[in-house]
Amino acid sequence: MKKKEFKSGVITLIARPNVGKSTLVNKILNQKIAITTCVAQTTRKNLKGIYTDCDSQIIIIDTPGIHKPKNELGNYLISQSKEAIIDTDLILFMVDITKPIGIGDKWIIENYLKNSKTPILLVLNKTDLIKDQNKRELNLYSYKSFFEKNIDTIKISAKTGKNLEDLIKKIKLYLPIGEKFYSDDIITDSSLRQIAAEIIREAIIKSTKDEIPHNTAVLIDSYSEKEELDAIKATIIVNQDSQKGILIGKQGSMLKKIGINARKELEKIVQKKVYLELFVKVQKNWVKDKKAIKNLGFE
């Protein structure tokens, strides 16, 4: 019997903000590497997840949600998504099947997908939230009809894992034959420092409201790994003095809450105790400053 040829390749996930890209990546890998919240623009950098099984290795690029930029940080997020689709074997265009096609999805198709020579798989997410089959099919048609040629589709639920195996099988059809890029035990190329910064930012987003999350960045000042304890010092950068007060809270209550929530998540990931010390610093209008954005690691 002929041995099955091994496949490996890169796929890129693109979508409007809050459609469920990061949730899908975590579900495929069966481990949290991407932060997920109900706030738009949670993902800020291209994140690489690596799925390996007996006959394939799929490198999944999770990109920031595509939106019209309002400042230099927004321009950076858009550049991340554009960079990711340049050299990829398959584009996964994820949409919310509970709604018909909207302005944001049309903009992505017109500006990212219309002239792309890379194969596109339309991933219809949140099927668990729509029970009306007629409405679901009408919504599907609204997306398919906006493409000039017939497009491959699949209905899934990133949250529940519905049709996840079928999605993996479909992705494999587009992958070239090739060797592994990474060893079997690697699920991301992100460092612990990068993951820690994202987990802290997730805790900020979940603990605060309105515009605060959009105006914060996290710098890891030090990360010390020991056998029984990881010690982390981090600085949260905010846009204005008033935001610093909100993040610290009365007698430090908000900062303490953020620290506790982030530490619990980090301990799940590193599988040991974590000591986390947080500071808050004001860097006025950093989201509009190209140099500041670069210094904060967005480059």
Tab-separated table of N, CA and C in Angstrom, residues 181-251:
chain	number	residue	atom	x	y	z
A	181	PHE	N	7.518	22.222	8.869
A	181	PHE	CA	8.289	23.421	9.185
A	181	PHE	C	8.716	23.414	10.650
A	182	TYR	N	7.887	22.777	11.494
A	182	TYR	CA	8.124	22.781	12.942
A	182	TYR	C	7.990	21.361	13.484
A	183	SER	N	8.621	21.107	14.626
A	183	SER	CA	8.487	19.798	15.273
A	183	SER	C	7.077	19.638	15.832
A	184	ASP	N	6.669	18.407	16.103
A	184	ASP	CA	5.288	18.091	16.470
A	184	ASP	C	4.806	18.789	17.734
A	185	ASP	N	5.702	19.092	18.663
A	185	ASP	CA	5.293	19.635	19.959
A	185	ASP	C	5.134	21.157	19.963
A	186	ILE	N	5.423	21.819	18.854
A	186	ILE	CA	5.318	23.286	18.790
A	186	ILE	C	3.946	23.680	18.242
A	187	ILE	N	3.229	24.536	18.985
A	187	ILE	CA	1.914	24.981	18.517
A	187	ILE	C	1.879	26.476	18.185
A	188	THR	N	2.959	27.201	18.517
A	188	THR	CA	3.065	28.614	18.144
A	188	THR	C	4.528	29.022	18.174
A	189	ASP	N	4.860	30.040	17.390
A	189	ASP	CA	6.237	30.549	17.438
A	189	ASP	C	6.331	31.785	18.333
A	190	SER	N	5.233	32.129	19.006
A	190	SER	CA	5.246	33.263	19.934
A	190	SER	C	6.031	32.901	21.192
A	191	SER	N	6.818	33.860	21.691
A	191	SER	CA	7.577	33.630	22.918
A	191	SER	C	6.661	33.784	24.137
A	192	LEU	N	7.124	33.312	25.288
A	192	LEU	CA	6.348	33.480	26.517
A	192	LEU	C	6.147	34.951	26.860
A	193	ARG	N	7.135	35.790	26.534
A	193	ARG	CA	6.999	37.226	26.767
A	193	ARG	C	5.842	37.796	25.939
A	194	GLN	N	5.764	37.385	24.680
A	194	GLN	CA	4.695	37.874	23.806
A	194	GLN	C	3.330	37.389	24.285
A	195	ILE	N	3.272	36.110	24.678
A	195	ILE	CA	2.011	35.555	25.165
A	195	ILE	C	1.586	36.245	26.452
A	196	ALA	N	2.538	36.483	27.347
A	196	ALA	CA	2.228	37.163	28.614
A	196	ALA	C	1.650	38.553	28.364
A	197	ALA	N	2.253	39.295	27.436
A	197	ALA	CA	1.764	40.641	27.119
A	197	ALA	C	0.324	40.598	26.619
A	198	GLU	N	0.012	39.612	25.781
A	198	GLU	CA	-1.339	39.487	25.247
A	198	GLU	C	-2.339	39.081	26.329
A	199	ILE	N	-1.948	38.184	27.213
A	199	ILE	CA	-2.837	37.754	28.291
A	199	ILE	C	-3.155	38.914	29.228
A	200	ILE	N	-2.153	39.745	29.511
A	200	ILE	CA	-2.389	40.929	30.350
A	200	ILE	C	-3.347	41.884	29.645
A	201	ARG	N	-3.164	42.059	28.343
A	201	ARG	CA	-4.041	42.957	27.594
A	201	ARG	C	-5.466	42.409	27.558
A	202	GLU	N	-5.600	41.093	27.463
A	202	GLU	CA	-6.925	40.476	27.508
A	202	GLU	C	-7.614	40.770	28.838
A	203	ALA	N	-6.847	40.681	29.937
A	203	ALA	CA	-7.406	40.969	31.266
A	203	ALA	C	-7.841	42.425	31.366
A	204	ILE	N	-7.093	43.323	30.730
A	204	ILE	CA	-7.461	44.744	30.709
A	204	ILE	C	-8.786	44.929	29.979
A	205	ILE	N	-8.896	44.306	28.800
A	205	ILE	CA	-10.099	44.442	27.985
A	205	ILE	C	-11.329	43.926	28.728
A	206	LYS	N	-11.178	42.783	29.385
A	206	LYS	CA	-12.317	42.175	30.068
A	206	LYS	C	-12.689	42.899	31.374
A	207	SER	N	-11.755	43.663	31.906
A	207	SER	CA	-11.999	44.344	33.183
A	207	SER	C	-12.451	45.789	33.013
A	208	THR	N	-12.205	46.366	31.845
A	208	THR	CA	-12.555	47.773	31.614
A	208	THR	C	-13.531	47.894	30.455
A	209	LYS	N	-14.063	49.088	30.245
A	209	LYS	CA	-15.075	49.299	29.213
A	209	LYS	C	-14.701	50.481	28.317
A	210	ASP	N	-15.576	50.693	27.320
A	210	ASP	CA	-15.472	51.833	26.411
A	210	ASP	C	-14.131	51.854	25.678
A	211	GLU	N	-13.449	53.000	25.656
A	211	GLU	CA	-12.269	53.169	24.822
A	211	GLU	C	-10.961	52.786	25.501
A	212	ILE	N	-10.976	52.475	26.772
A	212	ILE	CA	-9.737	52.153	27.479
A	212	ILE	C	-8.941	51.041	26.792
A	213	PRO	N	-9.574	49.902	26.440
A	213	PRO	CA	-8.799	48.816	25.831
A	213	PRO	C	-8.072	49.204	24.553
A	214	HIS	N	-8.693	50.095	23.750
A	214	HIS	CA	-8.090	50.482	22.474
A	214	HIS	C	-6.852	51.360	22.651
A	215	ASN	N	-6.713	51.952	23.823
A	215	ASN	CA	-5.618	52.891	24.053
A	215	ASN	C	-4.554	52.345	25.002
A	216	THR	N	-4.476	51.025	25.112
A	216	THR	CA	-3.475	50.406	25.979
A	216	THR	C	-2.537	49.512	25.185
A	217	ALA	N	-1.316	49.436	25.660
A	217	ALA	CA	-0.331	48.489	25.143
A	217	ALA	C	0.396	47.928	26.360
A	218	VAL	N	0.997	46.769	26.208
A	218	VAL	CA	1.679	46.135	27.339
A	218	VAL	C	3.129	45.836	26.967
A	219	LEU	N	4.040	46.297	27.808
A	219	LEU	CA	5.466	46.001	27.649
A	219	LEU	C	5.906	45.049	28.753
A	220	ILE	N	6.546	43.958	28.399
A	220	ILE	CA	7.097	43.050	29.400
A	220	ILE	C	8.498	43.547	29.755
A	221	ASP	N	8.647	44.066	30.966
A	221	ASP	CA	9.938	44.608	31.403
A	221	ASP	C	10.924	43.494	31.735
A	222	SER	N	10.432	42.415	32.320
A	222	SER	CA	11.293	41.266	32.625
A	222	SER	C	10.456	40.009	32.741
A	223	TYR	N	11.043	38.894	32.333
A	223	TYR	CA	10.378	37.593	32.436
A	223	TYR	C	11.426	36.585	32.888
A	224	SER	N	11.310	36.143	34.129
A	224	SER	CA	12.268	35.205	34.702
A	224	SER	C	11.615	33.835	34.868
A	225	GLU	N	12.155	32.824	34.168
A	225	GLU	CA	11.620	31.460	34.251
A	225	GLU	C	12.419	30.632	35.249
A	226	LYS	N	11.708	30.054	36.203
A	226	LYS	CA	12.322	29.128	37.149
A	226	LYS	C	11.508	27.838	37.169
A	227	GLU	N	12.041	26.817	37.800
A	227	GLU	CA	11.396	25.506	37.769
A	227	GLU	C	9.991	25.536	38.354
A	228	GLU	N	9.795	26.259	39.450
A	228	GLU	CA	8.498	26.255	40.130
A	228	GLU	C	7.739	27.562	40.003
A	229	LEU	N	8.382	28.615	39.472
A	229	LEU	CA	7.740	29.931	39.427
A	229	LEU	C	8.276	30.770	38.272
A	230	ASP	N	7.364	31.414	37.535
A	230	ASP	CA	7.750	32.412	36.545
A	230	ASP	C	7.445	33.790	37.132
A	231	ALA	N	8.437	34.680	37.123
A	231	ALA	CA	8.257	36.035	37.657
A	231	ALA	C	8.235	37.033	36.501
A	232	ILE	N	7.152	37.822	36.451
A	232	ILE	CA	6.959	38.749	35.334
A	232	ILE	C	6.717	40.158	35.851
A	233	LYS	N	7.420	41.122	35.260
A	233	LYS	CA	7.147	42.535	35.513
A	233	LYS	C	6.718	43.157	34.185
A	234	ALA	N	5.602	43.894	34.214
A	234	ALA	CA	5.075	44.464	32.977
A	234	ALA	C	4.560	45.871	33.211
A	235	THR	N	4.661	46.700	32.162
A	235	THR	CA	4.140	48.068	32.207
A	235	THR	C	3.004	48.213	31.209
A	236	ILE	N	1.889	48.721	31.694
A	236	ILE	CA	0.742	49.005	30.826
A	236	ILE	C	0.841	50.456	30.368
A	237	ILE	N	0.877	50.664	29.064
A	237	ILE	CA	0.970	52.013	28.487
A	237	ILE	C	-0.432	52.497	28.148
A	238	VAL	N	-0.766	53.710	28.595
A	238	VAL	CA	-2.066	54.302	28.268
A	238	VAL	C	-1.867	55.639	27.563
A	239	ASN	N	-2.967	56.125	26.987
A	239	ASN	CA	-2.944	57.314	26.144
A	239	ASN	C	-3.023	58.626	26.927
A	240	GLN	N	-3.756	58.596	28.063
A	240	GLN	CA	-4.046	59.823	28.810
A	240	GLN	C	-3.956	59.582	30.313
A	241	ASP	N	-3.781	60.686	31.059
A	241	ASP	CA	-3.707	60.607	32.523
A	241	ASP	C	-4.983	60.018	33.131
A	242	SER	N	-6.135	60.388	32.574
A	242	SER	CA	-7.402	59.896	33.116
A	242	SER	C	-7.512	58.382	32.990
A	243	GLN	N	-6.933	57.839	31.917
A	243	GLN	CA	-6.969	56.391	31.710
A	243	GLN	C	-6.105	55.665	32.735
A	244	LYS	N	-5.026	56.297	33.135
A	244	LYS	CA	-4.168	55.713	34.165
A	244	LYS	C	-4.945	55.559	35.467
A	245	GLY	N	-5.703	56.600	35.816
A	245	GLY	CA	-6.501	56.550	37.039
A	245	GLY	C	-7.543	55.439	36.997
A	246	ILE	N	-8.174	55.268	35.834
A	246	ILE	CA	-9.197	54.224	35.678
A	246	ILE	C	-8.564	52.836	35.817
A	247	LEU	N	-7.395	52.646	35.183
A	247	LEU	CA	-6.737	51.340	35.219
A	247	LEU	C	-6.235	50.982	36.615
A	248	ILE	N	-5.791	51.980	37.356
A	248	ILE	CA	-5.316	51.706	38.721
A	248	ILE	C	-6.504	51.477	39.649
A	249	GLY	N	-7.536	52.308	39.521
A	249	GLY	CA	-8.731	52.156	40.336
A	249	GLY	C	-8.547	52.667	41.756
A	250	LYS	N	-9.640	52.658	42.500
A	250	LYS	CA	-9.606	53.140	43.881
A	250	LYS	C	-8.714	52.240	44.727
A	251	GLN	N	-7.686	52.844	45.310
A	251	GLN	CA	-6.708	52.123	46.131
A	251	GLN	C	-6.110	50.907	45.400
